[in-house]
XYZ file of C-alpha atoms in Angstrom:
689
model
C 140.249 126.845 180.603
C 140.940 123.565 178.863
C 139.981 122.728 175.297
C 139.091 119.078 174.678
C 142.067 116.828 175.452
C 141.436 114.528 172.463
C 139.601 114.294 169.175
C 136.926 111.556 169.039
C 137.600 108.665 166.674
C 135.145 109.561 163.903
C 136.127 113.231 164.172
C 139.748 112.231 163.757
C 138.803 110.338 160.594
C 137.271 113.448 159.059
C 140.233 115.593 160.121
C 142.544 113.129 158.406
C 140.453 113.673 155.308
C 141.292 117.348 155.832
C 145.000 116.627 156.176
C 145.747 117.633 152.588
C 148.369 114.971 152.027
C 147.709 114.784 148.324
C 150.293 115.318 145.636
C 150.120 118.801 144.175
C 147.799 120.150 146.921
C 149.473 120.334 150.328
C 152.564 122.016 148.847
C 150.643 124.749 147.024
C 150.675 128.301 148.485
C 147.528 129.699 150.081
C 146.807 132.053 147.147
C 146.805 129.161 144.683
C 144.481 127.104 146.872
C 142.082 130.011 147.257
C 142.163 130.502 143.487
C 141.210 126.834 142.986
C 138.339 127.254 145.432
C 137.194 130.530 143.839
C 137.041 128.958 140.382
C 135.055 126.010 141.719
C 132.510 128.381 143.267
C 132.253 130.494 140.102
C 131.679 127.398 137.984
C 129.285 125.890 140.565
C 131.244 122.632 140.765
C 132.214 122.467 144.448
C 132.334 118.754 145.313
C 134.135 116.136 147.414
C 137.342 116.610 145.403
C 137.783 119.965 147.189
C 137.806 118.450 150.713
C 141.597 118.630 150.944
C 141.772 122.220 149.641
C 139.223 123.296 152.240
C 141.058 121.334 154.939
C 144.431 122.946 154.238
C 142.952 126.455 154.106
C 141.026 125.783 157.321
C 144.154 124.672 159.186
C 146.170 127.660 157.936
C 143.558 130.175 159.108
C 142.305 128.346 162.252
C 144.256 130.561 164.687
C 145.233 133.592 162.581
C 141.887 134.387 160.875
C 138.990 132.502 162.549
C 136.371 134.325 160.437
C 137.897 132.813 157.292
C 138.024 129.393 158.937
C 134.269 129.673 159.587
C 133.710 130.415 155.886
C 135.601 127.261 154.924
C 133.449 125.226 157.335
C 130.300 126.616 155.715
C 131.649 125.729 152.265
C 132.310 122.217 153.554
C 128.638 121.981 154.526
C 127.611 122.942 150.979
C 129.274 119.880 149.460
C 126.754 117.193 148.539
C 128.208 113.972 149.949
C 125.879 111.082 150.869
C 128.599 109.408 152.960
C 127.596 109.983 156.609
C 126.252 113.561 156.157
C 125.044 113.894 159.781
C 128.523 113.284 161.176
C 130.125 115.782 158.790
C 127.556 118.436 159.607
C 127.865 117.803 163.348
C 131.659 118.186 163.123
C 131.474 121.435 161.153
C 128.923 123.028 163.490
C 131.048 121.962 166.468
C 134.187 123.467 164.932
C 132.399 126.711 163.994
C 131.105 126.935 167.568
C 134.651 126.657 168.905
C 135.884 129.316 166.471
C 133.162 131.718 167.570
C 133.819 130.933 171.258
C 137.563 131.593 170.884
C 136.858 134.974 169.236
C 134.352 136.025 171.945
C 131.103 135.646 169.934
C 129.385 133.530 172.572
C 125.844 133.824 171.192
C 126.954 132.600 167.755
C 128.975 129.838 169.407
C 125.867 128.594 171.217
C 123.864 128.608 167.963
C 126.429 126.338 166.310
C 126.806 124.103 169.385
C 123.059 123.517 169.585
C 122.919 122.686 165.863
C 125.707 120.173 166.450
C 123.879 118.829 169.517
C 120.681 118.222 167.532
C 122.693 116.180 165.018
C 124.688 114.319 167.686
C 121.535 113.149 169.449
C 120.499 111.342 166.251
C 123.681 109.273 165.889
C 125.912 106.982 168.005
C 128.929 109.168 168.784
C 129.278 109.199 172.568
C 132.837 110.583 172.811
C 132.129 113.406 170.377
C 128.865 114.177 172.198
C 130.713 114.300 175.544
C 133.258 116.731 174.102
C 130.380 118.893 172.823
C 128.732 118.942 176.273
C 132.031 120.165 177.730
C 132.182 122.957 175.132
C 128.612 124.040 175.927
C 129.484 123.962 179.619
C 132.451 126.266 179.036
C 130.184 128.891 177.412
C 128.019 128.853 180.555
C 131.192 129.046 182.666
C 132.392 132.160 180.831
C 129.184 134.079 181.574
C 129.068 133.027 185.249
C 126.450 130.233 185.086
C 128.633 127.818 187.027
C 125.868 125.436 188.179
C 124.538 125.070 184.634
C 128.109 124.618 183.394
C 128.578 121.755 185.866
C 125.307 120.187 184.697
C 126.713 119.983 181.155
C 130.075 118.641 182.383
C 128.220 115.926 184.327
C 126.139 115.200 181.229
C 129.451 114.588 179.450
C 130.466 112.090 182.178
C 127.060 110.405 181.953
C 127.425 110.090 178.172
C 130.855 108.490 178.570
C 129.356 105.741 180.756
C 128.213 104.145 177.491
C 131.815 104.011 176.190
C 134.290 101.230 176.744
C 137.330 102.161 178.890
C 140.241 103.428 176.838
C 142.666 106.304 176.329
C 140.180 108.582 174.523
C 137.381 108.024 177.043
C 139.709 108.460 180.032
C 141.047 111.721 178.635
C 137.511 113.067 178.246
C 136.523 111.912 181.755
C 139.613 113.633 183.162
C 138.698 116.806 181.272
C 135.135 116.794 182.599
C 136.317 116.313 186.211
C 138.860 119.109 185.819
C 136.184 121.479 184.444
C 133.773 120.570 187.252
C 136.542 121.382 189.729
C 137.142 124.784 188.124
C 133.439 125.611 188.444
C 133.511 124.604 192.142
C 136.400 127.047 192.644
C 134.249 129.821 191.188
C 131.475 128.775 193.587
C 133.911 129.055 196.540
C 133.778 125.291 197.246
C 137.486 124.306 197.283
C 136.991 120.890 198.975
C 134.637 119.720 196.227
C 137.014 121.143 193.644
C 139.931 119.151 195.101
C 137.957 115.908 194.835
C 137.423 116.420 191.113
C 141.010 117.556 190.444
C 142.241 114.380 192.165
C 139.820 112.297 190.069
C 141.096 114.008 186.901
C 144.715 113.190 187.802
C 143.885 109.542 188.528
C 142.057 109.138 185.218
C 144.866 110.439 182.988
C 146.220 107.537 180.941
C 149.914 106.830 180.461
C 151.954 108.339 178.933
C 150.584 111.563 180.457
C 150.411 114.770 178.443
C 152.614 117.124 180.517
C 150.615 120.251 179.709
C 147.378 118.630 180.917
C 149.065 117.351 184.090
C 150.483 120.855 184.683
C 146.983 122.361 184.485
C 145.576 119.884 187.001
C 148.360 120.569 189.547
C 147.944 124.319 188.990
C 144.186 124.111 189.608
C 144.889 122.013 192.713
C 147.195 124.784 193.959
C 144.453 127.387 193.579
C 141.988 125.111 195.386
C 144.344 124.935 198.368
C 144.747 128.720 198.175
C 140.964 129.163 198.390
C 140.942 126.828 201.391
C 143.706 128.818 203.089
C 146.349 126.037 202.961
C 149.107 128.168 201.429
C 151.836 125.613 202.167
C 150.009 122.890 200.231
C 149.206 125.453 197.521
C 152.911 126.278 197.085
C 153.758 122.588 197.017
C 151.220 121.997 194.209
C 152.596 124.902 192.166
C 156.185 123.642 192.726
C 155.071 120.235 191.448
C 153.562 121.943 188.403
C 156.785 123.891 187.805
C 158.846 120.698 188.076
C 156.897 119.083 185.232
C 158.707 121.369 182.762
C 161.920 121.979 184.722
C 163.954 120.005 182.161
C 162.959 122.426 179.389
C 165.070 125.578 179.424
C 162.862 128.662 179.392
C 159.503 126.857 179.551
C 156.606 129.323 179.778
C 154.629 126.838 181.912
C 157.394 126.741 184.519
C 157.485 130.567 184.453
C 153.739 130.754 185.128
C 154.083 128.360 188.089
C 156.945 130.429 189.523
C 154.705 133.491 189.238
C 151.967 131.697 191.186
C 154.416 130.768 193.962
C 155.612 134.369 194.153
C 152.013 135.539 194.526
C 151.491 133.159 197.440
C 154.581 134.550 199.217
C 153.242 138.052 198.557
C 149.980 137.059 200.268
C 152.083 136.036 203.296
C 153.933 139.415 203.030
C 157.243 137.600 202.549
C 158.410 140.259 200.077
C 161.963 138.984 199.545
C 160.860 135.429 198.661
C 158.069 136.802 196.450
C 160.584 139.008 194.612
C 162.934 136.052 194.185
C 160.265 133.911 192.509
C 158.983 136.786 190.363
C 162.501 137.455 189.077
C 162.994 133.731 188.325
C 159.709 133.741 186.390
C 160.750 136.881 184.496
C 164.024 135.219 183.436
C 162.165 132.106 182.286
C 159.767 134.178 180.195
C 162.664 136.056 178.609
C 164.493 132.800 177.839
C 161.320 131.661 176.071
C 161.136 134.910 174.072
C 157.990 136.089 175.903
C 156.841 138.755 178.342
C 153.904 138.339 180.744
C 151.824 141.440 181.471
C 150.312 139.645 184.492
C 153.770 139.021 185.946
C 154.786 142.652 185.365
C 151.636 143.852 187.172
C 152.233 141.683 190.268
C 155.923 142.713 190.276
C 154.861 146.363 190.095
C 152.463 145.818 192.991
C 155.226 144.096 194.982
C 157.713 146.940 194.383
C 155.024 149.400 195.463
C 154.470 147.476 198.699
C 158.254 147.364 199.224
C 158.363 151.185 198.771
C 160.397 151.107 195.520
C 158.319 153.520 193.414
C 160.812 153.792 190.533
C 160.934 150.025 190.008
C 157.166 149.794 190.439
C 156.503 152.472 187.793
C 158.946 150.866 185.333
C 157.382 147.415 185.752
C 153.815 148.727 185.486
C 154.546 150.850 182.406
C 155.961 147.740 180.694
C 152.846 145.858 181.822
C 150.662 148.543 180.196
C 152.556 148.173 176.915
C 152.292 144.371 176.864
C 148.657 144.335 178.039
C 147.692 146.680 175.217
C 149.444 144.480 172.662
C 147.683 141.349 173.952
C 144.336 143.105 174.706
C 144.437 142.140 178.408
C 141.951 144.761 179.604
C 141.660 143.694 183.266
C 145.443 143.688 183.739
C 145.595 147.071 182.013
C 142.992 148.473 184.417
C 144.931 147.140 187.441
C 148.165 148.700 186.140
C 146.457 152.091 185.624
C 145.062 152.026 189.179
C 148.476 151.179 190.708
C 150.273 153.827 188.623
C 147.746 156.459 189.732
C 148.251 155.500 193.382
C 152.074 155.501 193.097
C 152.202 158.900 191.355
C 149.811 160.377 193.928
C 151.949 159.107 196.806
C 155.004 160.633 195.085
C 153.317 164.023 194.671
C 152.988 163.774 190.880
C 149.330 164.676 190.877
C 148.939 165.383 187.154
C 150.312 161.935 186.239
C 148.130 160.394 188.959
C 145.052 162.154 187.559
C 145.853 161.034 184.008
C 146.195 157.372 185.024
C 143.089 157.641 187.203
C 141.098 158.858 184.203
C 142.458 156.034 182.053
C 141.508 153.550 184.771
C 137.990 154.960 185.037
C 137.505 154.962 181.260
C 138.718 151.366 180.967
C 136.563 150.328 183.927
C 133.529 151.822 182.185
C 134.374 149.819 179.058
C 134.764 146.605 181.084
C 131.454 147.297 182.818
C 129.756 147.628 179.448
C 131.296 144.323 178.371
C 129.994 142.780 181.599
C 126.525 144.056 180.709
C 126.863 142.390 177.315
C 127.873 139.146 179.055
C 124.830 139.504 181.309
C 122.640 139.684 178.210
C 124.240 136.470 176.913
C 123.731 134.948 180.355
C 120.015 135.798 180.295
C 119.686 134.333 176.819
C 121.415 131.123 177.947
C 119.159 130.870 180.990
C 116.089 131.211 178.763
C 117.542 128.697 176.317
C 118.188 126.168 179.107
C 114.643 126.679 180.356
C 113.360 126.031 176.840
C 115.539 122.929 176.527
C 114.193 121.666 179.847
C 110.641 122.236 178.619
C 111.485 120.498 175.364
C 112.881 117.497 177.244
C 109.671 117.313 179.271
C 107.730 117.414 176.021
C 109.866 114.573 174.677
C 109.153 112.535 177.805
C 105.474 113.201 177.320
C 105.812 112.152 173.682
C 107.451 108.860 174.648
C 104.705 108.271 177.160
C 102.089 108.904 174.470
C 103.767 106.432 172.137
C 103.746 103.812 174.879
C 100.081 104.379 175.435
C 99.445 104.082 171.718
C 100.986 100.622 171.720
C 98.762 99.540 174.601
C 95.681 100.944 172.892
C 96.597 99.157 169.659
C 96.638 95.804 171.495
C 93.333 96.556 173.167
C 91.785 97.458 169.800
C 92.232 93.840 168.655
C 89.817 92.667 171.398
C 87.617 95.675 172.021
C 86.830 97.759 168.929
C 84.702 100.376 170.649
C 87.130 101.004 173.479
C 89.902 101.165 170.931
C 88.072 103.846 168.970
C 87.606 105.957 172.098
C 91.249 105.485 173.001
C 92.227 106.551 169.485
C 90.276 109.789 169.868
C 92.036 110.453 173.182
C 95.466 109.897 171.678
C 94.584 112.079 168.703
C 93.642 114.968 170.973
C 96.888 114.617 172.884
C 98.790 114.484 169.624
C 97.249 117.804 168.573
C 98.291 119.311 171.896
C 101.821 118.041 171.325
C 101.928 119.585 167.837
C 100.691 122.878 169.223
C 103.372 122.836 171.925
C 106.015 122.002 169.327
C 104.884 124.934 167.146
C 105.119 127.254 170.159
C 108.659 126.058 170.905
C 109.647 126.714 167.280
C 108.240 130.247 167.525
C 110.175 130.911 170.732
C 113.353 129.586 169.103
C 112.927 132.068 166.246
C 112.503 134.883 168.774
C 115.675 133.714 170.549
C 117.598 133.720 167.260
C 116.421 137.283 166.637
C 117.549 138.355 170.132
C 120.960 136.750 169.556
C 121.305 138.673 166.287
C 120.339 141.944 167.990
C 122.872 141.284 170.761
C 125.641 140.764 168.211
C 124.704 144.040 166.501
C 124.761 145.919 169.818
C 128.183 144.427 170.648
C 129.584 145.674 167.324
C 128.124 149.155 167.959
C 129.683 149.163 171.436
C 133.110 148.177 170.077
C 132.904 150.929 167.423
C 131.900 153.501 170.055
C 134.793 152.520 172.334
C 137.256 152.709 169.426
C 135.997 156.189 168.429
C 136.233 157.496 171.998
C 139.721 156.081 172.548
C 140.917 157.621 169.264
C 139.572 161.049 170.227
C 141.125 160.884 173.712
C 144.489 159.861 172.225
C 144.453 162.811 169.803
C 143.477 165.318 172.491
C 146.056 163.945 174.917
C 148.981 163.872 172.466
C 148.364 166.680 169.984
C 146.534 169.579 171.680
C 149.265 169.879 174.288
C 152.170 170.663 171.892
C 150.763 173.849 170.233
C 149.806 175.277 173.629
C 153.303 174.564 174.950
C 154.768 176.392 171.942
C 152.467 179.410 172.373
C 153.109 179.685 176.107
C 156.843 179.013 175.823
C 157.658 181.643 173.185
C 155.219 184.167 174.694
C 156.971 183.780 178.043
C 160.379 184.223 176.378
C 159.207 187.442 174.711
C 157.681 188.723 177.943
C 160.766 188.074 180.086
C 163.509 188.972 177.548
C 161.822 191.523 175.274
C 164.350 194.377 175.820
C 167.351 192.088 175.284
C 166.120 190.672 171.947
C 166.936 192.229 168.619
C 164.140 193.133 166.228
C 164.903 190.055 164.119
C 164.751 187.774 167.159
C 161.411 189.257 168.201
C 159.996 188.734 164.728
C 161.251 185.155 164.726
C 159.515 184.400 168.044
C 156.318 186.104 166.887
C 156.438 184.030 163.679
C 156.754 180.844 165.732
C 153.785 181.884 167.888
C 151.744 182.607 164.779
C 152.649 179.248 163.208
C 151.686 177.429 166.421
C 148.367 179.287 166.523
C 147.689 178.420 162.860
C 148.522 174.774 163.526
C 146.267 174.769 166.610
C 143.429 176.310 164.586
C 143.752 173.665 161.861
C 143.983 170.927 164.514
C 140.780 172.093 166.216
C 139.025 172.473 162.861
C 139.963 168.899 161.865
C 138.837 167.558 165.234
C 135.475 169.345 164.958
C 134.968 168.116 161.389
C 135.954 164.570 162.444
C 133.584 164.676 165.426
C 130.701 165.787 163.183
C 131.459 162.911 160.792
C 131.447 160.377 163.625
C 128.064 161.630 164.877
C 126.532 161.638 161.371
C 125.719 165.366 161.472
C 127.516 166.418 158.286
C 125.765 166.114 154.937
C 126.962 167.875 151.744
C 125.117 170.874 150.288
C 126.186 170.817 146.615
C 126.647 174.109 144.772
C 128.554 175.312 141.699
C 132.125 176.253 142.720
C 134.870 177.942 140.726
C 138.075 176.134 141.670
C 140.193 179.156 140.720
C 138.158 181.423 143.016
C 138.293 178.862 145.815
C 142.111 178.662 145.632
C 142.339 182.460 145.614
C 140.389 182.401 148.893
C 142.591 179.902 150.700
C 146.082 180.644 149.253
C 146.667 183.777 151.412
C 146.445 181.565 154.513
C 149.420 179.497 153.339
C 151.588 182.179 151.712
C 153.356 183.231 154.967
C 154.367 179.626 155.679
C 155.488 179.142 152.065
C 157.545 182.337 152.158
C 159.089 181.334 155.480
C 160.276 178.039 153.957
C 161.046 179.668 150.545
C 158.603 177.315 148.797
C 157.236 178.334 145.375
C 153.438 177.972 145.039
C 152.188 177.448 141.476
C 148.530 177.357 140.407
C 147.415 176.095 136.985
C 143.623 176.098 137.163
C 141.670 177.337 134.112
C 139.160 180.057 134.925
C 136.254 178.181 133.317
C 136.596 174.975 135.383
C 133.746 174.603 137.842
C 132.547 171.709 139.976
C 129.318 170.815 141.773
C 130.171 170.073 145.406
C 129.871 171.311 148.981
C 131.959 174.496 149.258
C 132.949 173.958 152.898
C 133.982 170.304 152.419
C 136.057 171.021 149.301
C 137.713 173.926 151.136
C 138.646 171.608 154.047
C 140.079 169.048 151.591
C 142.230 171.606 149.720
C 143.449 173.259 152.932
C 144.535 169.885 154.337
C 146.308 168.900 151.115
C 148.135 172.261 150.883
C 149.014 172.139 154.588
C 150.497 168.634 154.206
C 152.407 169.671 151.083
C 153.939 172.667 152.901
C 154.691 170.563 155.969
C 156.620 167.863 154.106
C 158.334 170.053 151.480
C 161.756 171.338 152.429
C 163.174 174.822 151.998
C 163.415 175.935 148.359
C 160.892 173.365 147.133
C 157.879 173.732 144.848
C 154.135 172.995 145.175
C 152.016 172.877 142.016
C 148.185 172.830 142.001
C 146.450 172.023 138.699
C 142.996 171.021 137.426
C 141.871 169.337 134.190
C 138.326 168.771 132.916
C 137.610 165.115 132.023
C 134.144 164.444 130.539
C 131.725 164.570 133.493
C 134.332 165.163 136.175
C 137.304 167.348 137.067
C 140.709 165.917 138.022
C 142.579 168.036 140.589
C 146.258 167.430 141.420
C 148.345 168.791 144.335
C 152.005 168.008 143.586
C 155.010 168.716 145.812
C 158.751 168.095 145.750
C 158.823 167.005 149.387
C 160.123 163.981 151.251
C 157.561 161.548 149.795
C 155.570 158.807 151.545
C 156.892 155.301 152.292
C 155.053 152.580 150.381
C 154.217 150.793 153.644
C 152.114 153.806 154.748
C 150.223 154.379 151.498
C 147.656 151.568 151.753
C 146.117 152.879 154.987
C 146.883 156.557 154.403
C 143.219 157.599 154.142
C 141.720 155.373 156.873
C 140.946 156.213 160.505
C 142.707 153.068 161.783
C 145.819 153.807 159.711
C 146.369 157.423 160.759
C 150.072 158.190 161.263
C 151.326 161.376 162.917
C 154.609 162.328 161.191
C 156.621 165.496 161.798
C 157.253 167.834 158.888
C 160.583 169.071 157.557
C 160.617 171.900 160.172
C 159.214 169.756 162.982
C 155.550 170.551 162.234
C 153.058 168.132 163.805
C 149.512 167.042 162.996
C 146.661 164.810 164.185
C 146.819 162.253 161.400
C 143.120 162.932 160.742
C 143.539 165.291 157.776
C 143.726 162.714 154.997
C 140.977 160.634 156.612
C 138.722 163.737 156.494
C 139.753 164.364 152.884
C 138.633 160.883 151.821
C 135.340 161.161 153.733
C 134.505 164.581 152.256
C 135.526 163.685 148.696
C 133.468 160.495 148.761
C 130.458 162.332 150.228
C 130.644 164.583 147.153
C 130.735 161.611 144.749
C 134.482 161.709 144.053
C 137.640 159.691 144.687
C 141.058 160.518 146.148
C 144.401 158.698 145.779
C 148.124 159.297 146.002
C 151.258 158.520 144.020
C 154.513 158.966 145.884
C 158.060 157.698 146.202
C 160.342 158.340 149.130
C 162.627 161.306 148.463
C 160.869 162.229 145.173
C 157.782 164.078 146.354
C 154.079 163.239 146.306
C 151.080 163.829 144.024
C 147.586 163.736 145.519
C 144.737 163.330 143.009
C 141.024 163.823 143.535
C 137.997 163.862 141.256
C 134.851 165.955 141.643
C 131.669 166.149 139.618
C 131.896 168.738 136.850
C 129.212 171.400 136.546
């Protein structure tokens, strides 16, 4: 989908104000600029002198951090500047709408677009208004309201009729025709789409922007594909590829080659399809990129050509790239093909695993479609309200016209004028009542949009939690069971041939695997309870010395096996007020990690010190230490890292996350000090008795 081809003239003027070409400003680093802005806000002196600072920060965060860019736009709106305030506000609301649209927050995007529209309708800015209508149309397009989208695109063309011919106007007209054509493709009307794509190409001024021309030829190719003219479709895509043929490794040429390969695949000309796919793959690699879509269609082609090994390799790479780029639909297609290929090859377990992934991802996509349907319903109601409002405006204009006629009649006929005045007054009251009702409905719509955003965030959090749990179960529960079964089978089959020492060694490994599995399951259960909000602390007075005496026997066999010295320095009189079970889980996880990452012959020291109203507890080891890059996210769910211990021990990566949750639920804090190769010290505070 195309963004606006150009920036309207007055918009360009404001963006130049944002350019930041001021001595001592544009060259400053981002931190310094943010510091300048922070001081201005603290001292309540944000004014027009900060335009350039805001502009530079906006441009630096426009693509990398859109939420920050929105904040800068809102700060721009706070500046009191009497110079053309409506235009500045209209620009900022338009830009915020585009930021929200790019990040998928369609309901917020529409709020900002309509605010911008209200301001645009009060000022002469036809090109900017046309660009805004195209943006509103694209929101409708994204939720499947193609007819309404076309209405807004045509409104953009109608608005441009008031503009003089020129490069800017022609670009916008070409954009509107191209967008109308895309909507016709979605409505399965390729002939109408072709008419608008041709009109867009004819309107492009010279010199032509090659990327825009490439998009028009590409859309033309898909229109011919919908019509069944595959030869003309391939010719259009070859024309599109030729636009960038002089640039070595152009991604646009690679995309066109992919399209041509897909057309040959439709005709079941596998060799030609493979040839074009491989050319596209080389072009992407020359450009330093990889296309998950290309890898999926190559995997499908290899599958149809009965090359399962190549198909699996291509699809697995597609899965990796699609995950990195969050291409959910391509990921679902790759899972489905991998399941089918593994099933045909007799690898039923792999087929089942990919089938489950496909089903889970399909469920997630269906829920996102439901969310889009909610946005679609809101937009339909909003358009109905806008239509009603326009009818009210027409009625208002009619009333004003009648008032003028009545005023003239009043000069000649006083009595009739008085009666007419009463009639107009009654109609005016009806208009005010209707306007109040529209305002009430708008407030209700704003509330529904807010609720929809909240539900979307809850859905995203739920999907993340489920995916995390599935990943842990899939990767970590399997290893302990393999260890248990493997060494048990060795003992069963070779028991007479083993020496007593070998038997004890195998039994020790089985016991260690069982202990690890028990801790893994315990952490998963505790984590699941936290996620469902079913775990609240029950504070009680706890003797830390007694608590360590309870849990130390569990870890002594592992410590003895690795010849690690356990030292405890906890005064008998130190007591804390906390939940016994939660504190026990925290200490067991800290001791388990210390044993896991401390090599043979090392030392682990546990100590506690009373500090006013709290107790400081330290678990210190002489292990391998923690890299500084891992320490910032060590206690968060998103930053969990599964690292093997000195003897190959594994874990879920949830232990430290649980520790932080439990310590904070008991009113304490937890942190770490560590250097690679010099051991680690974990500190936590708890409320003293």
